[in-house]
Amino acid sequence: MADEEPVDQKKFLEDGCKPKCVKQLRSYEACVKRIQGDESGHKHCTGQYFDYWSCVDKCVAPSLFTKLK
């Protein structure tokens, strides 16, 4: 039993939470599409990216710590 590789519970929980954050994901994808042709490199989608992962993290947090040893 000690030789078994531990399963990453956060990844499993994130997969369950991602459908709850579709609005933020769509916003990020729309931003990426908008700036695809930007040659200057000044435009970015950092805010939308963090909004999406913040949503996922808020969903995961209450369940994650009960699953950790």
PDB file of N, CA and C in Angstrom, residues 1-35:
ATOM      1  N   MET A   1       0.815  -1.186   0.000  1.00  0.00           N
ATOM      2  CA  MET A   1       0.000   0.000   0.000  1.00  0.00           C
ATOM      3  C   MET A   1       0.864   1.257   0.000  1.00  0.00           C
ATOM      4  N   ALA A   2       2.022   1.216   0.637  1.00  0.00           N
ATOM      5  CA  ALA A   2       2.897   2.383   0.707  1.00  0.00           C
ATOM      6  C   ALA A   2       3.533   2.681  -0.648  1.00  0.00           C
ATOM      7  N   ASP A   3       3.580   1.684  -1.530  1.00  0.00           N
ATOM      8  CA  ASP A   3       4.196   1.880  -2.836  1.00  0.00           C
ATOM      9  C   ASP A   3       3.261   2.529  -3.848  1.00  0.00           C
ATOM     10  N   GLU A   4       1.979   2.640  -3.517  1.00  0.00           N
ATOM     11  CA  GLU A   4       1.021   3.225  -4.455  1.00  0.00           C
ATOM     12  C   GLU A   4       1.252   4.725  -4.600  1.00  0.00           C
ATOM     13  N   GLU A   5       1.143   5.184  -5.812  1.00  0.00           N
ATOM     14  CA  GLU A   5       1.259   6.620  -6.089  1.00  0.00           C
ATOM     15  C   GLU A   5      -0.028   7.310  -5.633  1.00  0.00           C
ATOM     16  N   PRO A   6       0.089   8.369  -4.833  1.00  0.00           N
ATOM     17  CA  PRO A   6      -1.133   9.058  -4.390  1.00  0.00           C
ATOM     18  C   PRO A   6      -1.847   9.736  -5.558  1.00  0.00           C
ATOM     19  N   VAL A   7      -3.159   9.776  -5.471  1.00  0.00           N
ATOM     20  CA  VAL A   7      -3.976  10.408  -6.503  1.00  0.00           C
ATOM     21  C   VAL A   7      -4.155  11.876  -6.143  1.00  0.00           C
ATOM     22  N   ASP A   8      -3.965  12.743  -7.123  1.00  0.00           N
ATOM     23  CA  ASP A   8      -4.122  14.181  -6.900  1.00  0.00           C
ATOM     24  C   ASP A   8      -5.609  14.511  -6.799  1.00  0.00           C
ATOM     25  N   GLN A   9      -6.081  14.723  -5.589  1.00  0.00           N
ATOM     26  CA  GLN A   9      -7.496  15.009  -5.352  1.00  0.00           C
ATOM     27  C   GLN A   9      -7.907  16.352  -5.935  1.00  0.00           C
ATOM     28  N   LYS A  10      -6.984  17.313  -5.946  1.00  0.00           N
ATOM     29  CA  LYS A  10      -7.322  18.643  -6.463  1.00  0.00           C
ATOM     30  C   LYS A  10      -7.694  18.559  -7.938  1.00  0.00           C
ATOM     31  N   LYS A  11      -6.926  17.817  -8.704  1.00  0.00           N
ATOM     32  CA  LYS A  11      -7.203  17.663 -10.137  1.00  0.00           C
ATOM     33  C   LYS A  11      -8.581  17.039 -10.346  1.00  0.00           C
ATOM     34  N   PHE A  12      -8.893  16.018  -9.580  1.00  0.00           N
ATOM     35  CA  PHE A  12     -10.188  15.346  -9.671  1.00  0.00           C
ATOM     36  C   PHE A  12     -11.321  16.319  -9.346  1.00  0.00           C
ATOM     37  N   LEU A  13     -11.167  17.090  -8.273  1.00  0.00           N
ATOM     38  CA  LEU A  13     -12.197  18.049  -7.872  1.00  0.00           C
ATOM     39  C   LEU A  13     -12.320  19.190  -8.880  1.00  0.00           C
ATOM     40  N   GLU A  14     -11.183  19.630  -9.444  1.00  0.00           N
ATOM     41  CA  GLU A  14     -11.223  20.693 -10.458  1.00  0.00           C
ATOM     42  C   GLU A  14     -12.052  20.257 -11.660  1.00  0.00           C
ATOM     43  N   ASP A  15     -11.869  19.018 -12.074  1.00  0.00           N
ATOM     44  CA  ASP A  15     -12.635  18.519 -13.220  1.00  0.00           C
ATOM     45  C   ASP A  15     -14.134  18.566 -12.943  1.00  0.00           C
ATOM     46  N   GLY A  16     -14.530  18.335 -11.711  1.00  0.00           N
ATOM     47  CA  GLY A  16     -15.942  18.408 -11.341  1.00  0.00           C
ATOM     48  C   GLY A  16     -16.459  19.829 -11.239  1.00  0.00           C
ATOM     49  N   CYS A  17     -15.566  20.772 -10.968  1.00  0.00           N
ATOM     50  CA  CYS A  17     -15.977  22.172 -10.791  1.00  0.00           C
ATOM     51  C   CYS A  17     -15.959  22.978 -12.094  1.00  0.00           C
ATOM     52  N   LYS A  18     -15.189  22.558 -13.056  1.00  0.00           N
ATOM     53  CA  LYS A  18     -15.062  23.333 -14.298  1.00  0.00           C
ATOM     54  C   LYS A  18     -16.401  23.618 -14.972  1.00  0.00           C
ATOM     55  N   PRO A  19     -17.354  22.681 -14.990  1.00  0.00           N
ATOM     56  CA  PRO A  19     -18.652  22.995 -15.614  1.00  0.00           C
ATOM     57  C   PRO A  19     -19.405  24.127 -14.915  1.00  0.00           C
ATOM     58  N   LYS A  20     -19.099  24.392 -13.662  1.00  0.00           N
ATOM     59  CA  LYS A  20     -19.757  25.474 -12.933  1.00  0.00           C
ATOM     60  C   LYS A  20     -19.170  26.840 -13.270  1.00  0.00           C
ATOM     61  N   CYS A  21     -18.054  26.859 -14.002  1.00  0.00           N
ATOM     62  CA  CYS A  21     -17.351  28.106 -14.313  1.00  0.00           C
ATOM     63  C   CYS A  21     -17.326  28.379 -15.816  1.00  0.00           C
ATOM     64  N   VAL A  22     -18.347  27.928 -16.509  1.00  0.00           N
ATOM     65  CA  VAL A  22     -18.400  28.065 -17.967  1.00  0.00           C
ATOM     66  C   VAL A  22     -18.423  29.537 -18.390  1.00  0.00           C
ATOM     67  N   LYS A  23     -19.127  30.373 -17.649  1.00  0.00           N
ATOM     68  CA  LYS A  23     -19.211  31.795 -17.999  1.00  0.00           C
ATOM     69  C   LYS A  23     -17.814  32.421 -18.041  1.00  0.00           C
ATOM     70  N   GLN A  24     -16.998  32.145 -17.038  1.00  0.00           N
ATOM     71  CA  GLN A  24     -15.649  32.698 -16.990  1.00  0.00           C
ATOM     72  C   GLN A  24     -14.769  32.098 -18.081  1.00  0.00           C
ATOM     73  N   LEU A  25     -14.953  30.821 -18.367  1.00  0.00           N
ATOM     74  CA  LEU A  25     -14.184  30.174 -19.429  1.00  0.00           C
ATOM     75  C   LEU A  25     -14.520  30.782 -20.780  1.00  0.00           C
ATOM     76  N   ARG A  26     -15.802  31.002 -21.038  1.00  0.00           N
ATOM     77  CA  ARG A  26     -16.214  31.607 -22.313  1.00  0.00           C
ATOM     78  C   ARG A  26     -15.644  33.021 -22.451  1.00  0.00           C
ATOM     79  N   SER A  27     -15.615  33.763 -21.364  1.00  0.00           N
ATOM     80  CA  SER A  27     -15.046  35.108 -21.373  1.00  0.00           C
ATOM     81  C   SER A  27     -13.559  35.056 -21.724  1.00  0.00           C
ATOM     82  N   TYR A  28     -12.850  34.100 -21.147  1.00  0.00           N
ATOM     83  CA  TYR A  28     -11.427  33.934 -21.449  1.00  0.00           C
ATOM     84  C   TYR A  28     -11.222  33.537 -22.912  1.00  0.00           C
ATOM     85  N   GLU A  29     -12.001  32.584 -23.386  1.00  0.00           N
ATOM     86  CA  GLU A  29     -11.880  32.142 -24.780  1.00  0.00           C
ATOM     87  C   GLU A  29     -12.190  33.270 -25.753  1.00  0.00           C
ATOM     88  N   ALA A  30     -13.187  34.104 -25.438  1.00  0.00           N
ATOM     89  CA  ALA A  30     -13.525  35.245 -26.291  1.00  0.00           C
ATOM     90  C   ALA A  30     -12.369  36.235 -26.328  1.00  0.00           C
ATOM     91  N   CYS A  31     -11.735  36.454 -25.201  1.00  0.00           N
ATOM     92  CA  CYS A  31     -10.590  37.357 -25.142  1.00  0.00           C
ATOM     93  C   CYS A  31      -9.435  36.819 -25.987  1.00  0.00           C
ATOM     94  N   VAL A  32      -9.149  35.546 -25.854  1.00  0.00           N
ATOM     95  CA  VAL A  32      -8.067  34.932 -26.632  1.00  0.00           C
ATOM     96  C   VAL A  32      -8.337  35.102 -28.123  1.00  0.00           C
ATOM     97  N   LYS A  33      -9.566  34.881 -28.523  1.00  0.00           N
ATOM     98  CA  LYS A  33      -9.936  35.024 -29.932  1.00  0.00           C
ATOM     99  C   LYS A  33      -9.763  36.468 -30.401  1.00  0.00           C
ATOM    100  N   ARG A  34     -10.142  37.426 -29.542  1.00  0.00           N
ATOM    101  CA  ARG A  34     -10.031  38.849 -29.877  1.00  0.00           C
ATOM    102  C   ARG A  34      -8.590  39.285 -30.097  1.00  0.00           C
ATOM    103  N   ILE A  35      -7.673  38.755 -29.317  1.00  0.00           N
ATOM    104  CA  ILE A  35      -6.299  39.258 -29.378  1.00  0.00           C
ATOM    105  C   ILE A  35      -5.360  38.386 -30.209  1.00  0.00           C
TER     106      ILE A  35
END
